Amino acid sequence: MEWWTNNWGNVAGVVGVILAVLGVYLTVKSWKRKIPTYVIRSNNVFKGLENTIPDVEVKFPGYGQPVTSITITKIGFWNAGTETIKRNEVVKDDPIMIRAKDGVVFLSAVIIEAVNPLNKIECTVSKDRSSVSITFLFGLQSRRDHSGFSCRDH
């Protein structure tokens, strides 16, 4: 009892600091945030085929020239925040654009998986094959087949 009488102020101070830190943590955790997030993974199928096996020619449907390298890049988009991103908050006339580096072309683009099919997500390769546009993006995984060597080529 004597210890308590001598140290009650210190105990109250420690408990107060713990409660203050807990209060700040819970306040920050409860903030509603929208955090669009993405991840990119690429796998090169082949490259330099014209040097390795010169007699083999690979064609891609809809693309006239022979393809000398193919890389499959998967991009996943999601909302890492605590509040839903609504369709009317995504600018319709300015879709997400993925642009290729010079000399790299997008051969195709498809939606692999959508969290909610009602989102009506679409991705489209531009006519000159230099970019892909995505009309609505949250909760999807898409694939891009391109003539580059890695995910850094777009």
PDB file of N, CA, C and O in Angstrom, residues 54-82:
ATOM      1  N   PRO A  54      16.490 -18.049 -86.633  1.00  0.00           N
ATOM      2  CA  PRO A  54      16.116 -17.097 -87.674  1.00  0.00           C
ATOM      3  C   PRO A  54      15.026 -17.588 -88.621  1.00  0.00           C
ATOM      4  O   PRO A  54      14.315 -16.784 -89.223  1.00  0.00           O
ATOM      5  N   ASP A  55      14.851 -18.890 -88.769  1.00  0.00           N
ATOM      6  CA  ASP A  55      13.852 -19.418 -89.696  1.00  0.00           C
ATOM      7  C   ASP A  55      12.441 -19.436 -89.109  1.00  0.00           C
ATOM      8  O   ASP A  55      11.477 -19.700 -89.826  1.00  0.00           O
ATOM      9  N   VAL A  56      12.287 -19.175 -87.804  1.00  0.00           N
ATOM     10  CA  VAL A  56      10.968 -19.190 -87.165  1.00  0.00           C
ATOM     11  C   VAL A  56      10.406 -17.771 -87.158  1.00  0.00           C
ATOM     12  O   VAL A  56      11.087 -16.816 -86.785  1.00  0.00           O
ATOM     13  N   GLU A  57       9.164 -17.660 -87.562  1.00  0.00           N
ATOM     14  CA  GLU A  57       8.487 -16.366 -87.589  1.00  0.00           C
ATOM     15  C   GLU A  57       7.188 -16.503 -86.791  1.00  0.00           C
ATOM     16  O   GLU A  57       6.396 -17.392 -87.055  1.00  0.00           O
ATOM     17  N   VAL A  58       7.004 -15.634 -85.799  1.00  0.00           N
ATOM     18  CA  VAL A  58       5.804 -15.663 -84.961  1.00  0.00           C
ATOM     19  C   VAL A  58       4.909 -14.496 -85.349  1.00  0.00           C
ATOM     20  O   VAL A  58       5.363 -13.353 -85.438  1.00  0.00           O
ATOM     21  N   LYS A  59       3.626 -14.798 -85.564  1.00  0.00           N
ATOM     22  CA  LYS A  59       2.633 -13.756 -85.891  1.00  0.00           C
ATOM     23  C   LYS A  59       1.605 -13.709 -84.774  1.00  0.00           C
ATOM     24  O   LYS A  59       1.312 -14.716 -84.143  1.00  0.00           O
ATOM     25  N   PHE A  60       1.060 -12.516 -84.544  1.00  0.00           N
ATOM     26  CA  PHE A  60       0.006 -12.334 -83.547  1.00  0.00           C
ATOM     27  C   PHE A  60      -1.251 -11.894 -84.287  1.00  0.00           C
ATOM     28  O   PHE A  60      -1.185 -10.971 -85.113  1.00  0.00           O
ATOM     29  N   PRO A  61      -2.398 -12.542 -84.040  1.00  0.00           N
ATOM     30  CA  PRO A  61      -3.628 -12.179 -84.761  1.00  0.00           C
ATOM     31  C   PRO A  61      -3.940 -10.687 -84.629  1.00  0.00           C
ATOM     32  O   PRO A  61      -3.910 -10.133 -83.531  1.00  0.00           O
ATOM     33  N   GLY A  62      -4.186 -10.037 -85.772  1.00  0.00           N
ATOM     34  CA  GLY A  62      -4.513  -8.619 -85.767  1.00  0.00           C
ATOM     35  C   GLY A  62      -3.310  -7.713 -85.832  1.00  0.00           C
ATOM     36  O   GLY A  62      -3.441  -6.497 -85.928  1.00  0.00           O
ATOM     37  N   TYR A  63      -2.112  -8.274 -85.761  1.00  0.00           N
ATOM     38  CA  TYR A  63      -0.885  -7.486 -85.863  1.00  0.00           C
ATOM     39  C   TYR A  63      -0.093  -8.048 -87.026  1.00  0.00           C
ATOM     40  O   TYR A  63       0.330  -9.201 -86.998  1.00  0.00           O
ATOM     41  N   GLY A  64       0.120  -7.263 -88.059  1.00  0.00           N
ATOM     42  CA  GLY A  64       0.671  -7.747 -89.315  1.00  0.00           C
ATOM     43  C   GLY A  64       2.115  -8.193 -89.277  1.00  0.00           C
ATOM     44  O   GLY A  64       2.484  -9.186 -89.888  1.00  0.00           O
ATOM     45  N   GLN A  65       2.960  -7.491 -88.572  1.00  0.00           N
ATOM     46  CA  GLN A  65       4.395  -7.774 -88.601  1.00  0.00           C
ATOM     47  C   GLN A  65       4.742  -8.992 -87.748  1.00  0.00           C
ATOM     48  O   GLN A  65       4.052  -9.291 -86.778  1.00  0.00           O
ATOM     49  N   PRO A  66       5.838  -9.680 -88.070  1.00  0.00           N
ATOM     50  CA  PRO A  66       6.300 -10.765 -87.190  1.00  0.00           C
ATOM     51  C   PRO A  66       6.683 -10.196 -85.817  1.00  0.00           C
ATOM     52  O   PRO A  66       7.200  -9.092 -85.716  1.00  0.00           O
ATOM     53  N   VAL A  67       6.442 -10.955 -84.790  1.00  0.00           N
ATOM     54  CA  VAL A  67       6.728 -10.539 -83.416  1.00  0.00           C
ATOM     55  C   VAL A  67       8.055 -11.155 -82.993  1.00  0.00           C
ATOM     56  O   VAL A  67       8.248 -12.365 -83.111  1.00  0.00           O
ATOM     57  N   THR A  68       8.973 -10.332 -82.492  1.00  0.00           N
ATOM     58  CA  THR A  68      10.294 -10.828 -82.092  1.00  0.00           C
ATOM     59  C   THR A  68      10.409 -11.073 -80.591  1.00  0.00           C
ATOM     60  O   THR A  68      11.354 -11.697 -80.142  1.00  0.00           O
ATOM     61  N   SER A  69       9.451 -10.542 -79.830  1.00  0.00           N
ATOM     62  CA  SER A  69       9.427 -10.814 -78.390  1.00  0.00           C
ATOM     63  C   SER A  69       8.001 -10.639 -77.884  1.00  0.00           C
ATOM     64  O   SER A  69       7.244  -9.823 -78.410  1.00  0.00           O
ATOM     65  N   ILE A  70       7.647 -11.431 -76.882  1.00  0.00           N
ATOM     66  CA  ILE A  70       6.329 -11.302 -76.239  1.00  0.00           C
ATOM     67  C   ILE A  70       6.529 -11.361 -74.735  1.00  0.00           C
ATOM     68  O   ILE A  70       7.211 -12.253 -74.219  1.00  0.00           O
ATOM     69  N   THR A  71       5.936 -10.409 -74.047  1.00  0.00           N
ATOM     70  CA  THR A  71       5.916 -10.379 -72.590  1.00  0.00           C
ATOM     71  C   THR A  71       4.468 -10.263 -72.147  1.00  0.00           C
ATOM     72  O   THR A  71       3.719  -9.467 -72.710  1.00  0.00           O
ATOM     73  N   ILE A  72       4.079 -11.059 -71.172  1.00  0.00           N
ATOM     74  CA  ILE A  72       2.737 -10.968 -70.615  1.00  0.00           C
ATOM     75  C   ILE A  72       2.842 -10.211 -69.295  1.00  0.00           C
ATOM     76  O   ILE A  72       3.565 -10.625 -68.388  1.00  0.00           O
ATOM     77  N   THR A  73       2.149  -9.093 -69.226  1.00  0.00           N
ATOM     78  CA  THR A  73       2.162  -8.253 -68.030  1.00  0.00           C
ATOM     79  C   THR A  73       0.779  -8.252 -67.418  1.00  0.00           C
ATOM     80  O   THR A  73      -0.203  -7.981 -68.102  1.00  0.00           O
ATOM     81  N   LYS A  74       0.700  -8.576 -66.133  1.00  0.00           N
ATOM     82  CA  LYS A  74      -0.571  -8.537 -65.404  1.00  0.00           C
ATOM     83  C   LYS A  74      -0.546  -7.349 -64.463  1.00  0.00           C
ATOM     84  O   LYS A  74       0.447  -7.114 -63.774  1.00  0.00           O
ATOM     85  N   ILE A  75      -1.648  -6.598 -64.475  1.00  0.00           N
ATOM     86  CA  ILE A  75      -1.772  -5.428 -63.612  1.00  0.00           C
ATOM     87  C   ILE A  75      -3.019  -5.599 -62.767  1.00  0.00           C
ATOM     88  O   ILE A  75      -4.099  -5.836 -63.305  1.00  0.00           O
ATOM     89  N   GLY A  76      -2.863  -5.493 -61.472  1.00  0.00           N
ATOM     90  CA  GLY A  76      -4.000  -5.568 -60.555  1.00  0.00           C
ATOM     91  C   GLY A  76      -4.271  -4.205 -59.958  1.00  0.00           C
ATOM     92  O   GLY A  76      -3.339  -3.516 -59.531  1.00  0.00           O
ATOM     93  N   PHE A  77      -5.535  -3.790 -59.960  1.00  0.00           N
ATOM     94  CA  PHE A  77      -5.959  -2.530 -59.356  1.00  0.00           C
ATOM     95  C   PHE A  77      -6.931  -2.835 -58.229  1.00  0.00           C
ATOM     96  O   PHE A  77      -7.777  -3.722 -58.366  1.00  0.00           O
ATOM     97  N   TRP A  78      -6.851  -2.087 -57.128  1.00  0.00           N
ATOM     98  CA  TRP A  78      -7.829  -2.217 -56.056  1.00  0.00           C
ATOM     99  C   TRP A  78      -7.801  -0.968 -55.190  1.00  0.00           C
ATOM    100  O   TRP A  78      -6.897  -0.152 -55.288  1.00  0.00           O
ATOM    101  N   ASN A  79      -8.787  -0.862 -54.346  1.00  0.00           N
ATOM    102  CA  ASN A  79      -8.873   0.242 -53.402  1.00  0.00           C
ATOM    103  C   ASN A  79      -8.358  -0.261 -52.055  1.00  0.00           C
ATOM    104  O   ASN A  79      -9.006  -1.090 -51.423  1.00  0.00           O
ATOM    105  N   ALA A  80      -7.219   0.235 -51.617  1.00  0.00           N
ATOM    106  CA  ALA A  80      -6.648  -0.176 -50.337  1.00  0.00           C
ATOM    107  C   ALA A  80      -7.153   0.694 -49.193  1.00  0.00           C
ATOM    108  O   ALA A  80      -6.710   0.545 -48.056  1.00  0.00           O
ATOM    109  N   GLY A  81      -8.073   1.587 -49.479  1.00  0.00           N
ATOM    110  CA  GLY A  81      -8.628   2.464 -48.450  1.00  0.00           C
ATOM    111  C   GLY A  81      -9.792   1.822 -47.720  1.00  0.00           C
ATOM    112  O   GLY A  81     -10.122   0.657 -47.925  1.00  0.00           O
ATOM    113  N   THR A  82     -10.437   2.630 -46.888  1.00  0.00           N
ATOM    114  CA  THR A  82     -11.548   2.139 -46.075  1.00  0.00           C
ATOM    115  C   THR A  82     -12.905   2.587 -46.609  1.00  0.00           C
ATOM    116  O   THR A  82     -13.927   2.158 -46.096  1.00  0.00           O
TER     117      THR A  82
END
